[in-house]
Amino acid sequence: MTAVLSQTPATAKAAPLILLMIIFIDGLGTALLLPMLPMLLDPGDPAGVVFGSAPTAARTAGLYGVLLAGYAFAMMVGAPLLGALSDRIGRRPTLLLAVTGSVAGYALSTWAVSVGSVGLLIAGRLLGGTFAGSVPVAQTMLVQTPDSAMKRIGWVMFAMTAGFFTGPALTGILLAGHTPGASLLLPLQVALTLSVLCLLMAFLLPSTPAPAATTGPTLIRQVLNGFTSPATRRPLLALLWLQIGWNLFYQYLPWMLARQSQAVGSISLLLTVVGIGMCIAFIWVAGALQTRYPAPQIARAAIPVLVVSCALLAATLDNSLALVFGALAAIAYGVAYTALIGHALACEQSSLRGTVLGIAASLAAGAAAVTALLGGIIGVWGNLLLASLSVAALALSWVILVLGRDRDE
């Protein structure tokens, strides 16, 4: 039921590429906006959304947090519902709905900046986050069997990671030499254009089989059942703590490096190494391991490597060994993430894969939002506490898996 129908051999070959392009553009469009948020919230820039006001530093920081965390929290709610909806009405109709919602979100954000309305900008971010479930729905269309789950999820994460890295770079090019008063609309217009391109590409996808049954529990109950099911609860809980631990470390890695008096070039180099490491894990290592070992075993082996690597990375931020441990941590994270998703999918019936992947996306978004809001508070106490809590969360993820080892094998 989750497979994309191969109406012709050419369609069957093109569908995965189209889905990966949609995921790449979705990630690019989302990350495209992040570097311009400080300019949008600059009260001295006539092109921003708070020009002419006299916001305090606390209010500006609060608006920044709302625009970042609001998107993540909206995705946390929308992704599992869209995933469950795809199990109910089919993958392609749900994907079209999600991408249409994203187009509306970008259109509203563009309008907000053109009229200088911070309220409309927040509404646009919330709308975009709610319909950001196109990624788990596209994942479900790609993951046809549990045997191919880790390899396909690795492709998905590679496409998304590449989009996240490309987006900010593109914004830097589009807004190079920006001066107060100059228009900030171009990146938003590019994001809107890309989202429309996603919608057009989604229409090219072949139809998916109609669900066997469209009745049953409500969407909310279906999502709750997916998370509380004894089969999926453990890998999903492990995934939640993995995301909390990794996000807490990765999001504040530049801050920790700055405290070690590292130059901007050194910070950028380490972040680049980490990004390359994740891409290698997603596109090659995870899939290669899946051909030899079951997903639960891979996850239980990868998470301890991640724990040790993060601890050593935190201890070597002031020297070149950080590059080695950063790469190792990134590869271990990529392998652990894809293995946990594969573990959860193998535990659930194929008709509910959309629900499971939607829940996974929701947990990832929630972890990102919580760590973004709390990391700054925790970080005030220094790098040691920040790194220690990150490592503890990662270790807890491993403990959750180990406690259920006998049932997995």
Short mmCIF file of C-alpha atoms in Angstrom, two decimals:
data_model
loop_
_atom_site.label_atom_id
_atom_site.label_comp_id
_atom_site.label_asym_id
_atom_site.label_seq_id
_atom_site.Cartn_x
_atom_site.Cartn_y
_atom_site.Cartn_z
CA MET A 1 0.00 0.00 0.00
CA THR A 2 2.86 2.35 0.64
CA ALA A 3 4.57 1.74 -2.65
CA VAL A 4 4.39 4.24 -5.45
CA LEU A 5 2.53 2.61 -8.32
CA SER A 6 4.74 2.01 -11.32
CA GLN A 7 2.37 2.93 -14.13
CA THR A 8 5.31 2.73 -16.54
CA PRO A 9 8.94 1.66 -16.07
CA ALA A 10 10.01 5.27 -16.60
CA THR A 11 7.59 6.49 -13.91
CA ALA A 12 8.83 3.89 -11.46
CA LYS A 13 12.40 5.09 -11.93
CA ALA A 14 11.54 8.79 -11.78
CA ALA A 15 9.28 8.73 -8.71
CA PRO A 16 12.05 8.28 -6.09
CA LEU A 17 14.08 11.08 -7.69
CA ILE A 18 11.05 13.39 -7.69
CA LEU A 19 10.39 12.62 -4.02
CA LEU A 20 14.01 13.26 -3.08
CA MET A 21 13.95 16.56 -4.98
CA ILE A 22 10.81 17.58 -3.09
CA ILE A 23 12.54 16.78 0.21
CA PHE A 24 15.70 18.67 -0.83
CA ILE A 25 13.73 21.76 -1.86
CA ASP A 26 11.66 21.60 1.33
CA GLY A 27 14.83 21.60 3.45
CA LEU A 28 16.41 24.33 1.33
CA GLY A 29 13.33 26.54 1.56
CA THR A 30 13.08 26.14 5.32
CA ALA A 31 16.76 26.90 5.99
CA LEU A 32 16.76 29.75 3.46
CA LEU A 33 14.88 31.95 5.94
CA LEU A 34 17.01 31.35 9.03
CA PRO A 35 19.97 33.69 8.31
CA MET A 36 17.65 36.62 7.54
CA LEU A 37 15.65 36.50 10.79
CA PRO A 38 18.02 38.93 12.61
CA MET A 39 17.59 41.44 9.77
CA LEU A 40 13.81 41.02 9.78
CA LEU A 41 13.76 41.77 13.52
CA ASP A 42 16.14 44.74 13.34
CA PRO A 43 14.12 47.81 14.47
CA GLY A 44 16.53 50.04 12.55
CA ASP A 45 15.96 48.34 9.19
CA PRO A 46 12.99 49.79 7.24
CA ALA A 47 12.74 46.51 5.33
CA GLY A 48 12.14 44.51 8.52
CA VAL A 49 8.89 43.73 10.34
CA VAL A 50 9.53 45.74 13.53
CA PHE A 51 10.82 48.99 11.99
CA GLY A 52 9.85 52.08 13.92
CA SER A 53 9.12 50.21 17.14
CA ALA A 54 11.30 50.33 20.20
CA PRO A 55 11.53 46.68 21.24
CA THR A 56 13.68 45.71 24.18
CA ALA A 57 16.44 43.17 23.72
CA ALA A 58 14.28 40.66 25.60
CA ARG A 59 11.31 41.21 23.27
CA THR A 60 13.47 40.88 20.18
CA ALA A 61 14.95 37.65 21.54
CA GLY A 62 11.44 36.47 22.35
CA LEU A 63 10.24 37.13 18.80
CA TYR A 64 13.28 35.31 17.44
CA GLY A 65 12.47 32.33 19.65
CA VAL A 66 8.80 32.37 18.63
CA LEU A 67 9.67 32.37 14.93
CA LEU A 68 12.10 29.47 15.39
CA ALA A 69 10.31 27.38 17.99
CA GLY A 70 6.83 28.19 16.65
CA TYR A 71 7.65 26.52 13.34
CA ALA A 72 9.01 23.45 15.14
CA PHE A 73 6.05 23.17 17.52
CA ALA A 74 3.60 23.56 14.62
CA MET A 75 5.41 20.78 12.77
CA MET A 76 5.30 18.68 15.94
CA VAL A 77 1.49 18.84 15.77
CA GLY A 78 1.03 18.71 12.00
CA ALA A 79 3.52 16.00 10.97
CA PRO A 80 1.94 13.06 12.82
CA LEU A 81 -1.57 14.09 11.75
CA LEU A 82 -0.50 14.31 8.10
CA GLY A 83 1.28 10.98 8.43
CA ALA A 84 -1.86 9.38 9.85
CA LEU A 85 -3.96 11.06 7.16
CA SER A 86 -1.75 9.50 4.48
CA ASP A 87 -2.55 6.08 5.96
CA ARG A 88 -6.23 6.99 5.68
CA ILE A 89 -6.65 8.71 2.29
CA GLY A 90 -3.43 7.75 0.50
CA ARG A 91 0.11 9.12 0.16
CA ARG A 92 -0.18 11.27 -2.98
CA PRO A 93 -3.31 13.22 -1.93
CA THR A 94 -1.76 13.93 1.46
CA LEU A 95 1.53 15.00 -0.10
CA LEU A 96 -0.33 17.41 -2.40
CA LEU A 97 -2.21 18.82 0.60
CA ALA A 98 1.01 19.26 2.60
CA VAL A 99 2.92 20.98 -0.21
CA THR A 100 -0.07 23.25 -0.92
CA GLY A 101 -0.06 24.26 2.74
CA SER A 102 3.66 25.00 2.54
CA VAL A 103 3.06 27.22 -0.50
CA ALA A 104 0.42 29.11 1.49
CA GLY A 105 2.83 29.50 4.41
CA TYR A 106 5.59 30.96 2.23
CA ALA A 107 3.09 33.23 0.47
CA LEU A 108 1.84 34.56 3.81
CA SER A 109 5.42 35.10 5.06
CA THR A 110 6.32 36.97 1.87
CA TRP A 111 3.25 39.17 2.24
CA ALA A 112 4.12 39.78 5.91
CA VAL A 113 7.54 41.15 5.03
CA SER A 114 6.18 43.23 2.16
CA VAL A 115 3.75 45.01 4.54
CA GLY A 116 6.04 44.92 7.60
CA SER A 117 3.77 42.80 9.82
CA VAL A 118 5.41 40.66 12.49
CA GLY A 119 2.03 39.09 13.31
CA LEU A 120 1.54 37.88 9.75
CA LEU A 121 5.12 36.59 9.70
CA ILE A 122 4.46 34.50 12.81
CA ALA A 123 1.23 33.23 11.24
CA GLY A 124 3.12 32.31 8.06
CA ARG A 125 5.73 30.38 10.03
CA LEU A 126 3.03 28.53 12.00
CA LEU A 127 1.16 27.66 8.80
CA GLY A 128 4.35 26.48 7.12
CA GLY A 129 5.30 24.36 10.13
CA THR A 130 1.87 22.75 10.31
CA PHE A 131 2.15 21.55 6.72
CA ALA A 132 5.84 20.64 6.87
CA GLY A 133 4.72 17.01 7.05
CA SER A 134 5.49 16.56 3.36
CA VAL A 135 8.83 15.03 4.37
CA PRO A 136 7.47 12.07 6.40
CA VAL A 137 4.78 11.47 3.76
CA ALA A 138 7.44 11.43 1.02
CA GLN A 139 9.51 9.14 3.25
CA THR A 140 6.61 6.73 3.46
CA MET A 141 6.28 6.66 -0.32
CA LEU A 142 9.98 5.84 -0.62
CA VAL A 143 10.15 3.20 2.12
CA GLN A 144 8.35 0.32 0.47
CA THR A 145 9.57 -2.51 2.71
CA PRO A 146 11.32 -2.72 6.10
CA ASP A 147 14.28 -4.34 4.36
CA SER A 148 14.92 -1.14 2.38
CA ALA A 149 14.03 1.24 5.21
CA MET A 150 17.50 2.25 6.41
CA LYS A 151 18.88 2.75 2.90
CA ARG A 152 15.90 4.83 1.74
CA ILE A 153 15.75 6.84 4.97
CA GLY A 154 19.45 7.52 4.51
CA TRP A 155 18.69 8.99 1.08
CA VAL A 156 15.91 11.11 2.59
CA MET A 157 18.14 12.46 5.35
CA PHE A 158 20.92 13.16 2.85
CA ALA A 159 18.52 15.17 0.66
CA MET A 160 17.20 17.07 3.67
CA THR A 161 20.68 17.72 5.10
CA ALA A 162 21.93 18.94 1.72
CA GLY A 163 18.96 21.31 1.56
CA PHE A 164 19.62 22.67 5.04
CA PHE A 165 23.25 23.37 4.17
CA THR A 166 22.43 24.90 0.78
CA GLY A 167 19.66 27.21 2.05
CA PRO A 168 21.73 29.52 4.28
CA ALA A 169 24.49 29.71 1.67
CA LEU A 170 21.96 30.77 -0.95
CA THR A 171 20.55 33.44 1.37
CA GLY A 172 24.06 34.77 1.90
CA ILE A 173 24.45 35.12 -1.85
CA LEU A 174 21.03 36.71 -2.36
CA LEU A 175 21.52 39.25 0.44
CA ALA A 176 25.22 39.93 -0.07
CA GLY A 177 25.99 43.55 0.73
CA HIS A 178 22.55 44.15 2.25
CA THR A 179 22.11 47.63 3.71
CA PRO A 180 19.28 48.84 5.98
CA GLY A 181 16.28 49.72 3.87
CA ALA A 182 17.14 47.40 0.98
CA SER A 183 14.46 44.82 0.24
CA LEU A 184 14.55 41.51 2.10
CA LEU A 185 11.93 39.93 -0.13
CA LEU A 186 14.21 38.10 -2.58
CA PRO A 187 15.00 35.03 -0.38
CA LEU A 188 11.31 34.74 0.51
CA GLN A 189 10.33 34.99 -3.14
CA VAL A 190 12.86 32.28 -3.98
CA ALA A 191 11.47 30.07 -1.19
CA LEU A 192 7.93 30.64 -2.48
CA THR A 193 8.99 29.81 -6.04
CA LEU A 194 10.71 26.63 -4.87
CA SER A 195 7.63 25.55 -2.91
CA VAL A 196 5.48 26.05 -6.03
CA LEU A 197 8.03 23.93 -7.93
CA CYS A 198 7.59 21.24 -5.26
CA LEU A 199 3.84 21.32 -5.83
CA LEU A 200 4.23 20.96 -9.59
CA MET A 201 6.64 18.06 -9.10
CA ALA A 202 4.21 16.38 -6.70
CA PHE A 203 1.54 16.41 -9.43
CA LEU A 204 3.94 14.41 -11.62
CA LEU A 205 3.94 11.52 -9.15
CA PRO A 206 1.83 8.51 -10.11
CA SER A 207 -1.24 7.66 -8.07
CA THR A 208 -0.87 5.51 -4.98
CA PRO A 209 -3.19 2.60 -4.17
CA ALA A 210 -6.38 3.49 -2.34
CA PRO A 211 -6.30 2.53 1.35
CA ALA A 212 -7.99 -0.74 2.17
CA ALA A 213 -10.18 0.99 4.75
CA THR A 214 -10.90 4.63 5.46
CA THR A 215 -12.72 4.10 8.75
CA GLY A 216 -11.30 3.45 12.17
CA PRO A 217 -10.01 5.56 15.05
CA THR A 218 -9.77 9.32 14.71
CA LEU A 219 -6.51 10.75 13.40
CA ILE A 220 -5.51 11.87 16.90
CA ARG A 221 -6.27 8.42 18.35
CA GLN A 222 -4.37 6.79 15.50
CA VAL A 223 -1.31 8.93 16.30
CA LEU A 224 -1.56 8.12 20.01
CA ASN A 225 -1.91 4.42 19.24
CA GLY A 226 1.19 4.58 17.06
CA PHE A 227 3.25 6.09 19.88
CA THR A 228 1.87 3.94 22.71
CA SER A 229 2.01 0.64 20.81
CA PRO A 230 4.37 -1.73 22.69
CA ALA A 231 6.12 -2.51 19.40
CA THR A 232 6.97 1.08 18.44
CA ARG A 233 7.10 2.86 21.79
CA ARG A 234 10.66 1.84 22.65
CA PRO A 235 12.41 2.78 19.37
CA LEU A 236 10.44 6.04 19.23
CA LEU A 237 11.34 6.94 22.82
CA ALA A 238 14.96 6.12 22.08
CA LEU A 239 14.72 8.36 19.00
CA LEU A 240 13.33 11.22 21.10
CA TRP A 241 16.25 11.13 23.54
CA LEU A 242 18.73 10.69 20.70
CA GLN A 243 17.37 13.88 19.11
CA ILE A 244 17.38 15.79 22.40
CA GLY A 245 20.99 14.83 23.09
CA TRP A 246 22.27 15.50 19.57
CA ASN A 247 20.36 18.77 19.09
CA LEU A 248 21.53 20.08 22.45
CA PHE A 249 25.12 19.42 21.42
CA TYR A 250 24.96 20.36 17.73
CA GLN A 251 22.85 23.53 18.02
CA TYR A 252 25.17 25.00 20.64
CA LEU A 253 28.44 23.70 19.23
CA PRO A 254 29.33 27.13 17.73
CA TRP A 255 28.66 28.72 21.12
CA MET A 256 30.89 26.20 22.89
CA LEU A 257 33.64 26.75 20.32
CA ALA A 258 33.41 30.52 20.72
CA ARG A 259 33.92 30.10 24.45
CA GLN A 260 37.15 28.30 23.63
CA SER A 261 38.20 31.44 21.69
CA GLN A 262 38.02 29.61 18.37
CA ALA A 263 38.01 31.82 15.27
CA VAL A 264 35.05 31.93 12.91
CA GLY A 265 37.03 29.96 10.34
CA SER A 266 37.70 27.15 12.81
CA ILE A 267 34.03 27.04 13.81
CA SER A 268 32.93 26.87 10.18
CA LEU A 269 35.47 24.13 9.44
CA LEU A 270 34.25 21.91 12.28
CA LEU A 271 30.59 22.42 11.33
CA THR A 272 31.45 21.56 7.73
CA VAL A 273 33.18 18.37 8.84
CA VAL A 274 30.14 17.43 10.94
CA GLY A 275 27.84 18.06 7.97
CA ILE A 276 29.97 15.95 5.66
CA GLY A 277 30.06 13.18 8.27
CA MET A 278 26.26 13.11 8.49
CA CYS A 279 25.94 13.00 4.71
CA ILE A 280 28.38 10.06 4.50
CA ALA A 281 26.41 8.20 7.16
CA PHE A 282 23.05 8.84 5.55
CA ILE A 283 23.94 8.04 1.96
CA TRP A 284 26.39 5.16 2.45
CA VAL A 285 27.27 3.81 5.91
CA ALA A 286 23.71 3.22 7.18
CA GLY A 287 22.63 1.34 4.07
CA ALA A 288 25.82 -0.73 4.00
CA LEU A 289 25.37 -1.82 7.61
CA GLN A 290 21.72 -2.74 7.03
CA THR A 291 22.73 -5.45 4.57
CA ARG A 292 24.67 -7.23 7.34
CA TYR A 293 22.95 -6.49 10.65
CA PRO A 294 19.40 -5.91 11.97
CA ALA A 295 18.40 -2.33 12.76
CA PRO A 296 18.13 -2.75 16.58
CA GLN A 297 21.66 -4.18 16.73
CA ILE A 298 23.02 -1.33 14.60
CA ALA A 299 21.38 1.28 16.84
CA ARG A 300 22.69 -0.34 20.03
CA ALA A 301 26.23 -0.30 18.60
CA ALA A 302 26.11 3.21 17.09
CA ILE A 303 24.76 5.10 20.11
CA PRO A 304 27.69 4.21 22.45
CA VAL A 305 30.09 5.37 19.72
CA LEU A 306 28.12 8.62 19.55
CA VAL A 307 28.22 9.05 23.35
CA VAL A 308 31.99 8.56 23.53
CA SER A 309 32.63 10.73 20.46
CA CYS A 310 30.58 13.65 21.83
CA ALA A 311 32.35 13.42 25.18
CA LEU A 312 35.77 13.43 23.50
CA LEU A 313 34.70 16.23 21.15
CA ALA A 314 33.68 18.38 24.11
CA ALA A 315 37.06 17.72 25.71
CA THR A 316 39.07 18.62 22.59
CA LEU A 317 37.31 21.74 21.30
CA ASP A 318 40.52 23.71 21.63
CA ASN A 319 42.62 21.53 19.31
CA SER A 320 42.56 19.76 15.95
CA LEU A 321 41.38 16.44 17.41
CA ALA A 322 37.93 18.02 17.48
CA LEU A 323 37.75 17.47 13.71
CA VAL A 324 38.30 13.72 14.15
CA PHE A 325 35.78 13.29 16.95
CA GLY A 326 33.32 15.62 15.22
CA ALA A 327 33.36 13.47 12.09
CA LEU A 328 33.03 10.28 14.13
CA ALA A 329 30.13 11.69 16.14
CA ALA A 330 28.33 12.82 12.98
CA ILE A 331 28.66 9.40 11.33
CA ALA A 332 27.52 7.63 14.51
CA TYR A 333 24.51 9.94 14.80
CA GLY A 334 23.48 9.40 11.18
CA VAL A 335 23.71 5.62 11.56
CA ALA A 336 21.85 5.61 14.90
CA TYR A 337 19.05 7.83 13.57
CA THR A 338 18.38 5.75 10.46
CA ALA A 339 18.62 2.50 12.46
CA LEU A 340 16.03 3.68 15.00
CA ILE A 341 13.63 4.69 12.22
CA GLY A 342 14.16 1.32 10.55
CA HIS A 343 13.59 -0.40 13.91
CA ALA A 344 10.29 1.42 14.43
CA LEU A 345 9.06 0.65 10.90
CA ALA A 346 9.92 -3.04 11.23
CA CYS A 347 7.77 -3.19 14.37
CA GLU A 348 4.62 -1.82 12.75
CA GLN A 349 2.31 -3.00 9.98
CA SER A 350 2.82 -1.44 6.58
CA SER A 351 -0.56 0.34 6.62
CA LEU A 352 0.61 2.50 9.52
CA ARG A 353 4.06 3.50 8.25
CA GLY A 354 2.85 7.03 7.54
CA THR A 355 1.73 7.37 11.14
CA VAL A 356 5.06 6.09 12.50
CA LEU A 357 7.14 8.36 10.26
CA GLY A 358 4.90 11.31 11.11
CA ILE A 359 5.42 10.65 14.82
CA ALA A 360 9.18 10.42 14.25
CA ALA A 361 9.17 13.80 12.49
CA SER A 362 7.06 15.25 15.30
CA LEU A 363 9.50 14.02 17.94
CA ALA A 364 12.44 15.45 16.00
CA ALA A 365 10.71 18.84 15.68
CA GLY A 366 9.73 18.86 19.35
CA ALA A 367 13.27 17.99 20.43
CA ALA A 368 14.68 20.78 18.26
CA ALA A 369 12.23 23.32 19.69
CA VAL A 370 12.80 22.35 23.33
CA THR A 371 16.58 22.28 23.07
CA ALA A 372 16.59 25.60 21.20
CA LEU A 373 14.64 27.23 24.03
CA LEU A 374 16.38 25.54 26.96
CA GLY A 375 19.91 25.27 25.60
CA GLY A 376 20.58 28.96 26.05
CA ILE A 377 19.57 28.77 29.71
CA ILE A 378 21.65 25.65 30.32
CA GLY A 379 24.59 27.07 28.38
CA VAL A 380 24.90 29.99 30.79
CA TRP A 381 26.46 27.56 33.25
CA GLY A 382 29.24 26.63 30.85
CA ASN A 383 30.28 24.06 28.28
CA LEU A 384 30.70 21.24 30.80
CA LEU A 385 27.05 21.21 31.87
CA LEU A 386 25.81 21.57 28.30
CA ALA A 387 27.96 18.69 27.06
CA SER A 388 27.21 16.53 30.11
CA LEU A 389 23.44 16.82 29.68
CA SER A 390 23.78 16.08 25.98
CA VAL A 391 25.83 12.95 26.63
CA ALA A 392 23.41 11.88 29.38
CA ALA A 393 20.43 12.17 27.00
CA LEU A 394 22.26 10.10 24.37
CA ALA A 395 23.15 7.47 26.98
CA LEU A 396 19.50 7.30 28.06
CA SER A 397 18.55 6.57 24.45
CA TRP A 398 20.87 3.56 24.53
CA VAL A 399 19.51 2.37 27.90
CA ILE A 400 15.96 2.41 26.53
CA LEU A 401 17.04 0.14 23.67
CA VAL A 402 19.03 -2.24 25.86
CA LEU A 403 16.11 -2.72 28.25
CA GLY A 404 14.08 -4.21 25.40
CA ARG A 405 16.87 -6.22 23.79
CA ASP A 406 15.39 -9.66 24.40
CA ARG A 407 12.13 -8.69 22.74
CA ASP A 408 13.92 -7.40 19.64
CA GLU A 409 15.83 -10.58 18.94
#
